[in-house]
Amino acid sequence: MSDSSLLQVGDVSRRDALRRIALALTAAGARSLDLASAQQVHHAARSASPSGVYKAKFLNPHEYRTVARLAELIVPADERGGSAVDAGAPQFIDLLCSENEQLGRIYSGGLAWFDAWMRQQHDTNFVDATDLQQAALLDAIVTAEEAGRESEVSAELGPGLRFFDWIRKMTVDAYYSSEIGIKDLRYQGNGAYSEYTVPKEALDFIKPLL
């Protein structure tokens, strides 16, 4: 078998693995990925950008910018390390959306909702709004979550609340399965782990930043 044939077989196998991972996400309803699956997605993202520049496969440029901004707000850079963007969360999310039509619809619809809400309130798209305006919307969503799904504010923000649940979990998965995130957790090797859930202390660290 030629080298080119071997490469094609490898590409097909990687694509099949990505598709299975992406389908498992929606089947589980935004449940966190296991560590091995999440790291497969990171590997595929690196393979898709050999020059160091990733070209989105599903999200359009505006959507990709919005995902990147949301990821940065969910896990910002600080003295502990880089942000979720530095960890490759936008590429991670885009790749999985490209392999799962249902997940793609969740993101296209959710991002459109964020833009529509921001236009209604401030006559601008989410990614072009001020930091304070962006933070105010995320604060409102977190408040709605804490108030419960049946509250009046939760009903008003329902679509945004449901989408934010997806992007927050996927961003956290991407971050804490990346080299940056593993270092942040002072994680010493992963050979003995078959499953991975984000540690409670990591979630406690993130929540006040929203």
PDB file of C-alpha atoms in Angstrom, residues 24-183:
ATOM      1  CA  ALA A  24     -22.309  10.718  21.389  1.00  0.00           C
ATOM      2  CA  LEU A  25     -22.444  14.295  22.642  1.00  0.00           C
ATOM      3  CA  THR A  26     -25.983  14.992  21.459  1.00  0.00           C
ATOM      4  CA  ALA A  27     -27.144  11.500  22.407  1.00  0.00           C
ATOM      5  CA  ALA A  28     -25.986  12.185  25.962  1.00  0.00           C
ATOM      6  CA  GLY A  29     -27.509  15.671  26.074  1.00  0.00           C
ATOM      7  CA  ALA A  30     -24.505  17.954  26.633  1.00  0.00           C
ATOM      8  CA  ARG A  31     -22.806  15.547  29.007  1.00  0.00           C
ATOM      9  CA  SER A  32     -19.048  15.953  29.375  1.00  0.00           C
ATOM     10  CA  LEU A  33     -16.758  13.940  27.123  1.00  0.00           C
ATOM     11  CA  ASP A  34     -14.328  11.410  28.523  1.00  0.00           C
ATOM     12  CA  LEU A  35     -10.686  12.471  28.482  1.00  0.00           C
ATOM     13  CA  ALA A  36      -9.588  10.136  25.689  1.00  0.00           C
ATOM     14  CA  SER A  37     -12.345  11.361  23.344  1.00  0.00           C
ATOM     15  CA  ALA A  38     -11.683  15.012  24.112  1.00  0.00           C
ATOM     16  CA  GLN A  39      -7.979  14.579  23.420  1.00  0.00           C
ATOM     17  CA  GLN A  40      -8.810  12.880  20.109  1.00  0.00           C
ATOM     18  CA  VAL A  41     -10.658  16.024  19.087  1.00  0.00           C
ATOM     19  CA  HIS A  42      -7.669  18.192  20.044  1.00  0.00           C
ATOM     20  CA  HIS A  43      -5.394  15.940  17.999  1.00  0.00           C
ATOM     21  CA  ALA A  44      -7.704  16.189  14.995  1.00  0.00           C
ATOM     22  CA  ALA A  45      -7.758  19.993  15.304  1.00  0.00           C
ATOM     23  CA  ARG A  46      -3.965  20.129  15.300  1.00  0.00           C
ATOM     24  CA  SER A  47      -3.869  17.798  12.290  1.00  0.00           C
ATOM     25  CA  ALA A  48      -6.334  20.073  10.479  1.00  0.00           C
ATOM     26  CA  SER A  49      -4.035  23.094  10.897  1.00  0.00           C
ATOM     27  CA  PRO A  50      -0.485  21.978   9.992  1.00  0.00           C
ATOM     28  CA  SER A  51       0.510  25.585   9.267  1.00  0.00           C
ATOM     29  CA  GLY A  52      -0.740  26.665  12.671  1.00  0.00           C
ATOM     30  CA  VAL A  53      -3.775  28.428  11.210  1.00  0.00           C
ATOM     31  CA  TYR A  54      -7.095  26.658  11.698  1.00  0.00           C
ATOM     32  CA  LYS A  55      -9.756  27.082   9.008  1.00  0.00           C
ATOM     33  CA  ALA A  56     -13.279  26.584  10.356  1.00  0.00           C
ATOM     34  CA  LYS A  57     -15.130  23.625   8.876  1.00  0.00           C
ATOM     35  CA  PHE A  58     -18.683  24.410  10.012  1.00  0.00           C
ATOM     36  CA  LEU A  59     -18.983  27.829  11.658  1.00  0.00           C
ATOM     37  CA  ASN A  60     -18.917  30.910   9.442  1.00  0.00           C
ATOM     38  CA  PRO A  61     -16.360  33.627  10.329  1.00  0.00           C
ATOM     39  CA  HIS A  62     -18.815  35.620  12.453  1.00  0.00           C
ATOM     40  CA  GLU A  63     -20.014  32.524  14.326  1.00  0.00           C
ATOM     41  CA  TYR A  64     -16.439  31.417  14.916  1.00  0.00           C
ATOM     42  CA  ARG A  65     -15.534  34.829  16.371  1.00  0.00           C
ATOM     43  CA  THR A  66     -18.568  34.637  18.642  1.00  0.00           C
ATOM     44  CA  VAL A  67     -17.684  31.142  19.854  1.00  0.00           C
ATOM     45  CA  ALA A  68     -14.131  32.323  20.526  1.00  0.00           C
ATOM     46  CA  ARG A  69     -15.375  35.316  22.541  1.00  0.00           C
ATOM     47  CA  LEU A  70     -17.764  33.182  24.584  1.00  0.00           C
ATOM     48  CA  ALA A  71     -15.017  30.643  25.244  1.00  0.00           C
ATOM     49  CA  GLU A  72     -12.730  33.456  26.395  1.00  0.00           C
ATOM     50  CA  LEU A  73     -15.400  34.723  28.787  1.00  0.00           C
ATOM     51  CA  ILE A  74     -16.082  31.244  30.154  1.00  0.00           C
ATOM     52  CA  VAL A  75     -12.396  30.453  30.818  1.00  0.00           C
ATOM     53  CA  PRO A  76     -10.336  33.665  30.655  1.00  0.00           C
ATOM     54  CA  ALA A  77      -6.571  33.809  30.850  1.00  0.00           C
ATOM     55  CA  ASP A  78      -5.104  34.653  34.241  1.00  0.00           C
ATOM     56  CA  GLU A  79      -1.992  34.067  36.303  1.00  0.00           C
ATOM     57  CA  ARG A  80      -2.784  30.331  36.348  1.00  0.00           C
ATOM     58  CA  GLY A  81      -2.533  29.998  32.568  1.00  0.00           C
ATOM     59  CA  GLY A  82      -4.034  30.718  29.158  1.00  0.00           C
ATOM     60  CA  SER A  83      -7.685  31.045  28.190  1.00  0.00           C
ATOM     61  CA  ALA A  84     -10.001  28.499  26.582  1.00  0.00           C
ATOM     62  CA  VAL A  85      -9.128  30.118  23.243  1.00  0.00           C
ATOM     63  CA  ASP A  86      -5.443  29.457  23.911  1.00  0.00           C
ATOM     64  CA  ALA A  87      -6.421  25.856  24.721  1.00  0.00           C
ATOM     65  CA  GLY A  88      -8.144  25.426  21.333  1.00  0.00           C
ATOM     66  CA  ALA A  89     -11.791  25.472  22.429  1.00  0.00           C
ATOM     67  CA  PRO A  90     -13.123  27.203  19.258  1.00  0.00           C
ATOM     68  CA  GLN A  91     -11.431  24.626  16.991  1.00  0.00           C
ATOM     69  CA  PHE A  92     -12.644  21.830  19.274  1.00  0.00           C
ATOM     70  CA  ILE A  93     -16.248  23.027  19.035  1.00  0.00           C
ATOM     71  CA  ASP A  94     -16.153  23.725  15.293  1.00  0.00           C
ATOM     72  CA  LEU A  95     -14.776  20.261  14.484  1.00  0.00           C
ATOM     73  CA  LEU A  96     -17.485  18.517  16.483  1.00  0.00           C
ATOM     74  CA  CYS A  97     -20.203  20.677  14.891  1.00  0.00           C
ATOM     75  CA  SER A  98     -18.870  19.723  11.450  1.00  0.00           C
ATOM     76  CA  GLU A  99     -19.455  16.043  12.239  1.00  0.00           C
ATOM     77  CA  ASN A 100     -22.926  16.256  13.786  1.00  0.00           C
ATOM     78  CA  GLU A 101     -25.812  18.008  12.067  1.00  0.00           C
ATOM     79  CA  GLN A 102     -27.836  18.232  15.265  1.00  0.00           C
ATOM     80  CA  LEU A 103     -24.959  19.798  17.180  1.00  0.00           C
ATOM     81  CA  GLY A 104     -24.404  22.210  14.295  1.00  0.00           C
ATOM     82  CA  ARG A 105     -28.036  23.333  14.507  1.00  0.00           C
ATOM     83  CA  ILE A 106     -27.689  23.837  18.267  1.00  0.00           C
ATOM     84  CA  TYR A 107     -24.742  26.165  17.711  1.00  0.00           C
ATOM     85  CA  SER A 108     -26.153  28.029  14.711  1.00  0.00           C
ATOM     86  CA  GLY A 109     -29.426  28.622  16.540  1.00  0.00           C
ATOM     87  CA  GLY A 110     -27.801  29.494  19.843  1.00  0.00           C
ATOM     88  CA  LEU A 111     -25.366  31.966  18.359  1.00  0.00           C
ATOM     89  CA  ALA A 112     -28.177  33.586  16.363  1.00  0.00           C
ATOM     90  CA  TRP A 113     -30.158  33.950  19.605  1.00  0.00           C
ATOM     91  CA  PHE A 114     -27.215  35.680  21.323  1.00  0.00           C
ATOM     92  CA  ASP A 115     -26.964  38.132  18.423  1.00  0.00           C
ATOM     93  CA  ALA A 116     -30.720  38.752  18.311  1.00  0.00           C
ATOM     94  CA  TRP A 117     -30.858  39.432  22.057  1.00  0.00           C
ATOM     95  CA  MET A 118     -27.928  41.820  21.917  1.00  0.00           C
ATOM     96  CA  ARG A 119     -29.377  43.653  18.902  1.00  0.00           C
ATOM     97  CA  GLN A 120     -32.676  44.043  20.721  1.00  0.00           C
ATOM     98  CA  GLN A 121     -30.962  45.436  23.820  1.00  0.00           C
ATOM     99  CA  HIS A 122     -28.020  47.369  22.357  1.00  0.00           C
ATOM    100  CA  ASP A 123     -28.390  47.403  18.551  1.00  0.00           C
ATOM    101  CA  THR A 124     -25.238  45.347  17.967  1.00  0.00           C
ATOM    102  CA  ASN A 125     -24.118  41.740  17.623  1.00  0.00           C
ATOM    103  CA  PHE A 126     -22.851  39.909  20.687  1.00  0.00           C
ATOM    104  CA  VAL A 127     -19.227  39.811  19.595  1.00  0.00           C
ATOM    105  CA  ASP A 128     -19.252  43.562  18.807  1.00  0.00           C
ATOM    106  CA  ALA A 129     -20.899  44.567  22.099  1.00  0.00           C
ATOM    107  CA  THR A 130     -18.902  46.067  24.940  1.00  0.00           C
ATOM    108  CA  ASP A 131     -17.357  43.842  27.602  1.00  0.00           C
ATOM    109  CA  LEU A 132     -19.929  45.103  30.103  1.00  0.00           C
ATOM    110  CA  GLN A 133     -22.835  44.338  27.763  1.00  0.00           C
ATOM    111  CA  GLN A 134     -21.525  40.840  27.097  1.00  0.00           C
ATOM    112  CA  ALA A 135     -20.964  40.182  30.790  1.00  0.00           C
ATOM    113  CA  ALA A 136     -24.452  41.473  31.634  1.00  0.00           C
ATOM    114  CA  LEU A 137     -26.067  38.917  29.324  1.00  0.00           C
ATOM    115  CA  LEU A 138     -24.037  36.043  30.759  1.00  0.00           C
ATOM    116  CA  ASP A 139     -24.823  37.239  34.284  1.00  0.00           C
ATOM    117  CA  ALA A 140     -28.532  37.239  33.402  1.00  0.00           C
ATOM    118  CA  ILE A 141     -28.279  33.690  32.059  1.00  0.00           C
ATOM    119  CA  VAL A 142     -26.476  32.441  35.174  1.00  0.00           C
ATOM    120  CA  THR A 143     -29.075  34.182  37.366  1.00  0.00           C
ATOM    121  CA  ALA A 144     -31.828  32.499  35.351  1.00  0.00           C
ATOM    122  CA  GLU A 145     -30.159  29.118  35.874  1.00  0.00           C
ATOM    123  CA  GLU A 146     -30.008  29.664  39.595  1.00  0.00           C
ATOM    124  CA  ALA A 147     -33.647  30.798  39.686  1.00  0.00           C
ATOM    125  CA  GLY A 148     -34.806  27.521  38.135  1.00  0.00           C
ATOM    126  CA  ARG A 149     -36.251  26.546  34.794  1.00  0.00           C
ATOM    127  CA  GLU A 150     -39.794  27.494  35.761  1.00  0.00           C
ATOM    128  CA  SER A 151     -39.063  31.088  36.720  1.00  0.00           C
ATOM    129  CA  GLU A 152     -40.238  33.995  34.577  1.00  0.00           C
ATOM    130  CA  VAL A 153     -36.690  35.151  33.787  1.00  0.00           C
ATOM    131  CA  SER A 154     -35.687  31.611  32.804  1.00  0.00           C
ATOM    132  CA  ALA A 155     -38.621  31.405  30.401  1.00  0.00           C
ATOM    133  CA  GLU A 156     -37.613  34.702  28.795  1.00  0.00           C
ATOM    134  CA  LEU A 157     -33.989  33.621  28.381  1.00  0.00           C
ATOM    135  CA  GLY A 158     -34.808  29.977  27.692  1.00  0.00           C
ATOM    136  CA  PRO A 159     -33.132  29.490  24.297  1.00  0.00           C
ATOM    137  CA  GLY A 160     -29.987  31.322  25.408  1.00  0.00           C
ATOM    138  CA  LEU A 161     -29.903  29.412  28.668  1.00  0.00           C
ATOM    139  CA  ARG A 162     -30.110  26.039  26.899  1.00  0.00           C
ATOM    140  CA  PHE A 163     -27.404  26.996  24.403  1.00  0.00           C
ATOM    141  CA  PHE A 164     -25.116  28.398  27.071  1.00  0.00           C
ATOM    142  CA  ASP A 165     -25.304  25.060  28.867  1.00  0.00           C
ATOM    143  CA  TRP A 166     -23.871  23.448  25.721  1.00  0.00           C
ATOM    144  CA  ILE A 167     -21.090  25.912  25.005  1.00  0.00           C
ATOM    145  CA  ARG A 168     -20.030  26.160  28.633  1.00  0.00           C
ATOM    146  CA  LYS A 169     -19.706  22.390  29.029  1.00  0.00           C
ATOM    147  CA  MET A 170     -17.909  21.968  25.705  1.00  0.00           C
ATOM    148  CA  THR A 171     -15.570  24.873  26.429  1.00  0.00           C
ATOM    149  CA  VAL A 172     -14.696  23.459  29.842  1.00  0.00           C
ATOM    150  CA  ASP A 173     -14.200  20.005  28.299  1.00  0.00           C
ATOM    151  CA  ALA A 174     -11.902  21.495  25.672  1.00  0.00           C
ATOM    152  CA  TYR A 175      -9.916  23.493  28.204  1.00  0.00           C
ATOM    153  CA  TYR A 176      -9.374  20.838  30.862  1.00  0.00           C
ATOM    154  CA  SER A 177      -8.460  18.149  28.336  1.00  0.00           C
ATOM    155  CA  SER A 178      -5.879  20.388  26.638  1.00  0.00           C
ATOM    156  CA  GLU A 179      -2.208  20.681  27.555  1.00  0.00           C
ATOM    157  CA  ILE A 180      -2.909  24.088  29.119  1.00  0.00           C
ATOM    158  CA  GLY A 181      -5.818  22.815  31.196  1.00  0.00           C
ATOM    159  CA  ILE A 182      -4.071  19.663  32.345  1.00  0.00           C
ATOM    160  CA  LYS A 183      -1.128  21.771  33.490  1.00  0.00           C
TER     161      LYS A 183
END
